GROMACS .gro file of N, CA and C in nm:
model
  288
    1UNK      N    1 -13.010   2.660  -2.217
    1UNK     CA    2 -13.059   2.793  -2.191
    1UNK      C    3 -13.000   2.843  -2.059
    2UNK      N    4 -12.946   2.962  -2.061
    2UNK     CA    5 -12.886   3.021  -1.942
    2UNK      C    6 -12.982   3.122  -1.882
    3UNK      N    7 -12.987   3.122  -1.751
    3UNK     CA    8 -13.067   3.221  -1.680
    3UNK      C    9 -12.971   3.321  -1.619
    4UNK      N   10 -12.989   3.447  -1.653
    4UNK     CA   11 -12.902   3.551  -1.600
    4UNK      C   12 -12.977   3.625  -1.491
    5UNK      N   13 -12.917   3.631  -1.376
    5UNK     CA   14 -12.978   3.701  -1.263
    5UNK      C   15 -12.899   3.828  -1.238
    6UNK      N   16 -12.969   3.936  -1.219
    6UNK     CA   17 -12.905   4.063  -1.188
    6UNK      C   18 -12.918   4.087  -1.038
    7UNK      N   19 -12.805   4.099  -0.972
    7UNK     CA   20 -12.805   4.121  -0.828
    7UNK      C   21 -12.774   4.267  -0.802
    8UNK      N   22 -12.861   4.334  -0.731
    8UNK     CA   23 -12.839   4.472  -0.693
    8UNK      C   24 -12.816   4.477  -0.543
    9UNK      N   25 -12.696   4.517  -0.505
    9UNK     CA   26 -12.661   4.524  -0.363
    9UNK      C   27 -12.710   4.657  -0.306
   10UNK      N   28 -12.785   4.649  -0.199
   10UNK     CA   29 -12.834   4.769  -0.132
   10UNK      C   30 -12.806   4.754   0.016
   11UNK      N   31 -12.710   4.830   0.065
   11UNK     CA   32 -12.675   4.826   0.206
   11UNK      C   33 -12.680   4.969   0.259
   12UNK      N   34 -12.798   5.013   0.300
   12UNK     CA   35 -12.809   5.152   0.343
   12UNK      C   36 -12.742   5.181   0.476
   13UNK      N   37 -12.722   5.081   0.557
   13UNK     CA   38 -12.663   5.105   0.689
   13UNK      C   39 -12.514   5.075   0.683
   14UNK      N   40 -12.434   5.168   0.731
   14UNK     CA   41 -12.291   5.157   0.712
   14UNK      C   42 -12.211   5.116   0.832
   15UNK      N   43 -12.273   5.079   0.939
   15UNK     CA   44 -12.196   5.046   1.058
   15UNK      C   45 -12.275   4.946   1.140
   16UNK      N   46 -12.221   4.911   1.253
   16UNK     CA   47 -12.290   4.815   1.339
   16UNK      C   48 -12.381   4.885   1.440
   17UNK      N   49 -12.394   5.016   1.427
   17UNK     CA   50 -12.483   5.087   1.518
   17UNK      C   51 -12.628   5.050   1.487
   18UNK      N   52 -12.714   5.055   1.586
   18UNK     CA   53 -12.853   5.015   1.563
   18UNK      C   54 -12.925   5.112   1.469
   19UNK      N   55 -13.014   5.059   1.391
   19UNK     CA   56 -13.099   5.142   1.305
   19UNK      C   57 -13.242   5.121   1.350
   20UNK      N   58 -13.310   5.228   1.373
   20UNK     CA   59 -13.448   5.220   1.419
   20UNK      C   60 -13.540   5.278   1.314
   21UNK      N   61 -13.654   5.213   1.298
   21UNK     CA   62 -13.754   5.264   1.205
   21UNK      C   63 -13.881   5.298   1.283
   22UNK      N   64 -13.961   5.380   1.222
   22UNK     CA   65 -14.089   5.418   1.281
   22UNK      C   66 -14.184   5.450   1.167
   23UNK      N   67 -14.313   5.448   1.197
   23UNK     CA   68 -14.414   5.487   1.099
   23UNK      C   69 -14.471   5.622   1.140
   24UNK      N   70 -14.507   5.701   1.043
   24UNK     CA   71 -14.570   5.829   1.071
   24UNK      C   72 -14.671   5.860   0.963
   25UNK      N   73 -14.768   5.946   0.991
   25UNK     CA   74 -14.867   5.982   0.890
   25UNK      C   75 -14.799   6.057   0.776
   26UNK      N   76 -14.836   6.024   0.653
   26UNK     CA   77 -14.768   6.084   0.539
   26UNK      C   78 -14.861   6.151   0.441
   27UNK      N   79 -14.803   6.236   0.358
   27UNK     CA   80 -14.877   6.302   0.251
   27UNK      C   81 -14.794   6.306   0.123
   28UNK      N   82 -14.738   6.191   0.085
   28UNK     CA   83 -14.665   6.184  -0.041
   28UNK      C   84 -14.764   6.193  -0.156
   29UNK      N   85 -14.728   6.265  -0.261
   29UNK     CA   86 -14.819   6.283  -0.374
   29UNK      C   87 -14.777   6.203  -0.497
   30UNK      N   88 -14.660   6.141  -0.492
   30UNK     CA   89 -14.610   6.063  -0.606
   30UNK      C   90 -14.519   5.953  -0.553
   31UNK      N   91 -14.484   5.860  -0.639
   31UNK     CA   92 -14.391   5.755  -0.601
   31UNK      C   93 -14.259   5.818  -0.558
   32UNK      N   94 -14.212   5.781  -0.441
   32UNK     CA   95 -14.091   5.840  -0.384
   32UNK      C   96 -13.993   5.728  -0.352
   33UNK      N   97 -13.867   5.739  -0.399
   33UNK     CA   98 -13.772   5.631  -0.376
   33UNK      C   99 -13.726   5.623  -0.231
   34UNK      N  100 -13.688   5.503  -0.191
   34UNK     CA  101 -13.630   5.483  -0.057
   34UNK      C  102 -13.508   5.573  -0.043
   35UNK      N  103 -13.474   5.606   0.079
   35UNK     CA  104 -13.359   5.688   0.115
   35UNK      C  105 -13.379   5.836   0.082
   36UNK      N  106 -13.505   5.879   0.068
   36UNK     CA  107 -13.536   6.020   0.046
   36UNK      C  108 -13.555   6.087   0.181
   37UNK      N  109 -13.490   6.202   0.206
   37UNK     CA  110 -13.508   6.272   0.333
   37UNK      C  111 -13.653   6.320   0.349
   38UNK      N  112 -13.703   6.312   0.471
   38UNK     CA  113 -13.840   6.352   0.501
   38UNK      C  114 -13.841   6.463   0.605
   39UNK      N  115 -13.946   6.544   0.600
   39UNK     CA  116 -13.968   6.648   0.701
   39UNK      C  117 -14.116   6.651   0.734
   40UNK      N  118 -14.150   6.719   0.842
   40UNK     CA  119 -14.290   6.737   0.879
   40UNK      C  120 -14.343   6.862   0.810
   41UNK      N  121 -14.458   6.851   0.745
   41UNK     CA  122 -14.523   6.967   0.686
   41UNK      C  123 -14.573   7.056   0.799
   42UNK      N  124 -14.542   7.183   0.794
   42UNK     CA  125 -14.576   7.275   0.903
   42UNK      C  126 -14.726   7.292   0.921
   43UNK      N  127 -14.803   7.276   0.814
   43UNK     CA  128 -14.948   7.295   0.823
   43UNK      C  129 -15.020   7.168   0.866
   44UNK      N  130 -14.991   7.056   0.798
   44UNK     CA  131 -15.065   6.933   0.825
   44UNK      C  132 -15.003   6.847   0.935
   45UNK      N  133 -14.873   6.866   0.961
   45UNK     CA  134 -14.804   6.782   1.059
   45UNK      C  135 -14.773   6.643   1.007
   46UNK      N  136 -14.786   6.623   0.875
   46UNK     CA  137 -14.760   6.492   0.815
   46UNK      C  138 -14.623   6.490   0.747
   47UNK      N  139 -14.570   6.369   0.729
   47UNK     CA  140 -14.440   6.354   0.664
   47UNK      C  141 -14.450   6.382   0.515
   48UNK      N  142 -14.355   6.457   0.465
   48UNK     CA  143 -14.347   6.488   0.323
   48UNK      C  144 -14.200   6.493   0.284
   49UNK      N  145 -14.172   6.501   0.155
   49UNK     CA  146 -14.034   6.506   0.108
   49UNK      C  147 -13.970   6.637   0.154
   50UNK      N  148 -13.849   6.628   0.209
   50UNK     CA  149 -13.776   6.745   0.256
   50UNK      C  150 -13.749   6.837   0.138
   51UNK      N  151 -13.779   6.965   0.153
   51UNK     CA  152 -13.764   7.061   0.043
   51UNK      C  153 -13.624   7.120   0.033
   52UNK      N  154 -13.541   7.100   0.133
   52UNK     CA  155 -13.405   7.153   0.129
   52UNK      C  156 -13.397   7.299   0.166
   53UNK      N  157 -13.509   7.367   0.173
   53UNK     CA  158 -13.509   7.509   0.203
   53UNK      C  159 -13.507   7.537   0.353
   54UNK      N  160 -13.551   7.442   0.431
   54UNK     CA  161 -13.558   7.460   0.576
   54UNK      C  162 -13.448   7.379   0.643
   55UNK      N  163 -13.336   7.444   0.671
   55UNK     CA  164 -13.223   7.376   0.733
   55UNK      C  165 -13.265   7.316   0.866
   56UNK      N  166 -13.228   7.192   0.888
   56UNK     CA  167 -13.259   7.124   1.013
   56UNK      C  168 -13.398   7.064   1.019
   57UNK      N  169 -13.476   7.078   0.912
   57UNK     CA  170 -13.613   7.027   0.913
   57UNK      C  171 -13.622   6.879   0.878
   58UNK      N  172 -13.520   6.825   0.812
   58UNK     CA  173 -13.522   6.682   0.778
   58UNK      C  174 -13.516   6.603   0.908
   59UNK      N  175 -13.611   6.510   0.925
   59UNK     CA  176 -13.619   6.438   1.052
   59UNK      C  177 -13.624   6.287   1.035
   60UNK      N  178 -13.596   6.239   0.915
   60UNK     CA  179 -13.594   6.095   0.891
   60UNK      C  180 -13.565   6.068   0.745
   61UNK      N  181 -13.541   5.942   0.713
   61UNK     CA  182 -13.514   5.901   0.575
   61UNK      C  183 -13.612   5.790   0.541
   62UNK      N  184 -13.678   5.802   0.427
   62UNK     CA  185 -13.776   5.704   0.383
   62UNK      C  186 -13.712   5.566   0.374
   63UNK      N  187 -13.769   5.467   0.441
   63UNK     CA  188 -13.709   5.334   0.449
   63UNK      C  189 -13.737   5.248   0.327
   64UNK      N  190 -13.848   5.269   0.259
   64UNK     CA  191 -13.885   5.190   0.140
   64UNK      C  192 -13.945   5.285   0.037
   65UNK      N  193 -13.952   5.240  -0.087
   65UNK     CA  194 -14.021   5.319  -0.188
   65UNK      C  195 -14.169   5.326  -0.151
   66UNK      N  196 -14.225   5.445  -0.153
   66UNK     CA  197 -14.364   5.463  -0.111
   66UNK      C  198 -14.437   5.550  -0.211
   67UNK      N  199 -14.568   5.530  -0.220
   67UNK     CA  200 -14.651   5.605  -0.314
   67UNK      C  201 -14.786   5.636  -0.250
   68UNK      N  202 -14.802   5.756  -0.204
   68UNK     CA  203 -14.928   5.804  -0.147
   68UNK      C  204 -14.977   5.718  -0.030
   69UNK      N  205 -14.884   5.670   0.051
   69UNK     CA  206 -14.921   5.590   0.167
   69UNK      C  207 -14.972   5.681   0.279
   70UNK      N  208 -15.067   5.631   0.355
   70UNK     CA  209 -15.114   5.710   0.469
   70UNK      C  210 -15.021   5.694   0.588
   71UNK      N  211 -14.944   5.585   0.593
   71UNK     CA  212 -14.844   5.564   0.697
   71UNK      C  213 -14.710   5.537   0.629
   72UNK      N  214 -14.609   5.617   0.661
   72UNK     CA  215 -14.480   5.610   0.593
   72UNK      C  216 -14.374   5.552   0.687
   73UNK      N  217 -14.305   5.444   0.645
   73UNK     CA  218 -14.195   5.390   0.727
   73UNK      C  219 -14.069   5.471   0.702
   74UNK      N  220 -14.001   5.507   0.810
   74UNK     CA  221 -13.880   5.587   0.796
   74UNK      C  222 -13.773   5.540   0.893
   75UNK      N  223 -13.647   5.560   0.852
   75UNK     CA  224 -13.536   5.540   0.944
   75UNK      C  225 -13.530   5.665   1.032
   76UNK      N  226 -13.516   5.645   1.162
   76UNK     CA  227 -13.507   5.759   1.252
   76UNK      C  228 -13.364   5.782   1.299
   77UNK      N  229 -13.284   5.676   1.304
   77UNK     CA  230 -13.141   5.688   1.337
   77UNK      C  231 -13.065   5.582   1.259
   78UNK      N  232 -12.936   5.602   1.246
   78UNK     CA  233 -12.851   5.506   1.177
   78UNK      C  234 -12.739   5.578   1.104
   79UNK      N  235 -12.640   5.501   1.058
   79UNK     CA  236 -12.531   5.554   0.978
   79UNK      C  237 -12.554   5.507   0.836
   80UNK      N  238 -12.566   5.599   0.743
   80UNK     CA  239 -12.601   5.564   0.606
   80UNK      C  240 -12.483   5.587   0.514
   81UNK      N  241 -12.448   5.484   0.437
   81UNK     CA  242 -12.333   5.496   0.347
   81UNK      C  243 -12.374   5.509   0.202
   82UNK      N  244 -12.496   5.478   0.169
   82UNK     CA  245 -12.543   5.493   0.031
   82UNK      C  246 -12.587   5.637   0.010
   83UNK      N  247 -12.596   5.676  -0.113
   83UNK     CA  248 -12.638   5.813  -0.143
   83UNK      C  249 -12.782   5.836  -0.100
   84UNK      N  250 -12.802   5.942  -0.028
   84UNK     CA  251 -12.936   5.983   0.012
   84UNK      C  252 -13.000   6.050  -0.109
   85UNK      N  253 -13.125   6.017  -0.138
   85UNK     CA  254 -13.195   6.072  -0.255
   85UNK      C  255 -13.248   6.212  -0.227
   86UNK      N  256 -13.158   6.309  -0.227
   86UNK     CA  257 -13.199   6.447  -0.204
   86UNK      C  258 -13.248   6.509  -0.334
   87UNK      N  259 -13.333   6.607  -0.323
   87UNK     CA  260 -13.386   6.678  -0.439
   87UNK      C  261 -13.272   6.742  -0.517
   88UNK      N  262 -13.289   6.758  -0.647
   88UNK     CA  263 -13.185   6.820  -0.729
   88UNK      C  264 -13.166   6.968  -0.695
   89UNK      N  265 -13.260   7.028  -0.624
   89UNK     CA  266 -13.246   7.168  -0.586
   89UNK      C  267 -13.158   7.186  -0.462
   90UNK      N  268 -13.119   7.075  -0.400
   90UNK     CA  269 -13.039   7.081  -0.278
   90UNK      C  270 -12.892   7.066  -0.314
   91UNK      N  271 -12.809   7.154  -0.261
   91UNK     CA  272 -12.666   7.148  -0.286
   91UNK      C  273 -12.604   7.043  -0.195
   92UNK      N  274 -12.536   6.945  -0.255
   92UNK     CA  275 -12.469   6.842  -0.178
   92UNK      C  276 -12.324   6.882  -0.157
   93UNK      N  277 -12.252   6.840  -0.055
   93UNK     CA  278 -12.300   6.745   0.045
   93UNK      C  279 -12.392   6.810   0.147
   94UNK      N  280 -12.472   6.727   0.210
   94UNK     CA  281 -12.560   6.776   0.315
   94UNK      C  282 -12.547   6.688   0.437
   95UNK      N  283 -12.584   6.741   0.549
   95UNK     CA  284 -12.577   6.668   0.674
   95UNK      C  285 -12.716   6.656   0.731
   96UNK      N  286 -12.757   6.535   0.763
   96UNK     CA  287 -12.889   6.515   0.823
   96UNK      C  288 -12.874   6.476   0.967
   0.00000   0.00000   0.00000
């Protein structure tokens, strides 16, 4: 009997520059994949998925898949070489 292992390579950081993470209060309403741009909600002050409508509002990238967490881990700086999970309503390429 053979065991087949599927290896998925995930290297979100593309250089030797330091990557820093931080936690912030969040208001995600559904399961959100890692590498999704985040912004602060203007009313609640909590992290939510970047809507793409407010240029310059994205202030971090979700570090792990999260689902309605009260504290959201995010990358605050770093060089990212993998595709950022931007909303389909956002025209790519984009700069964060």
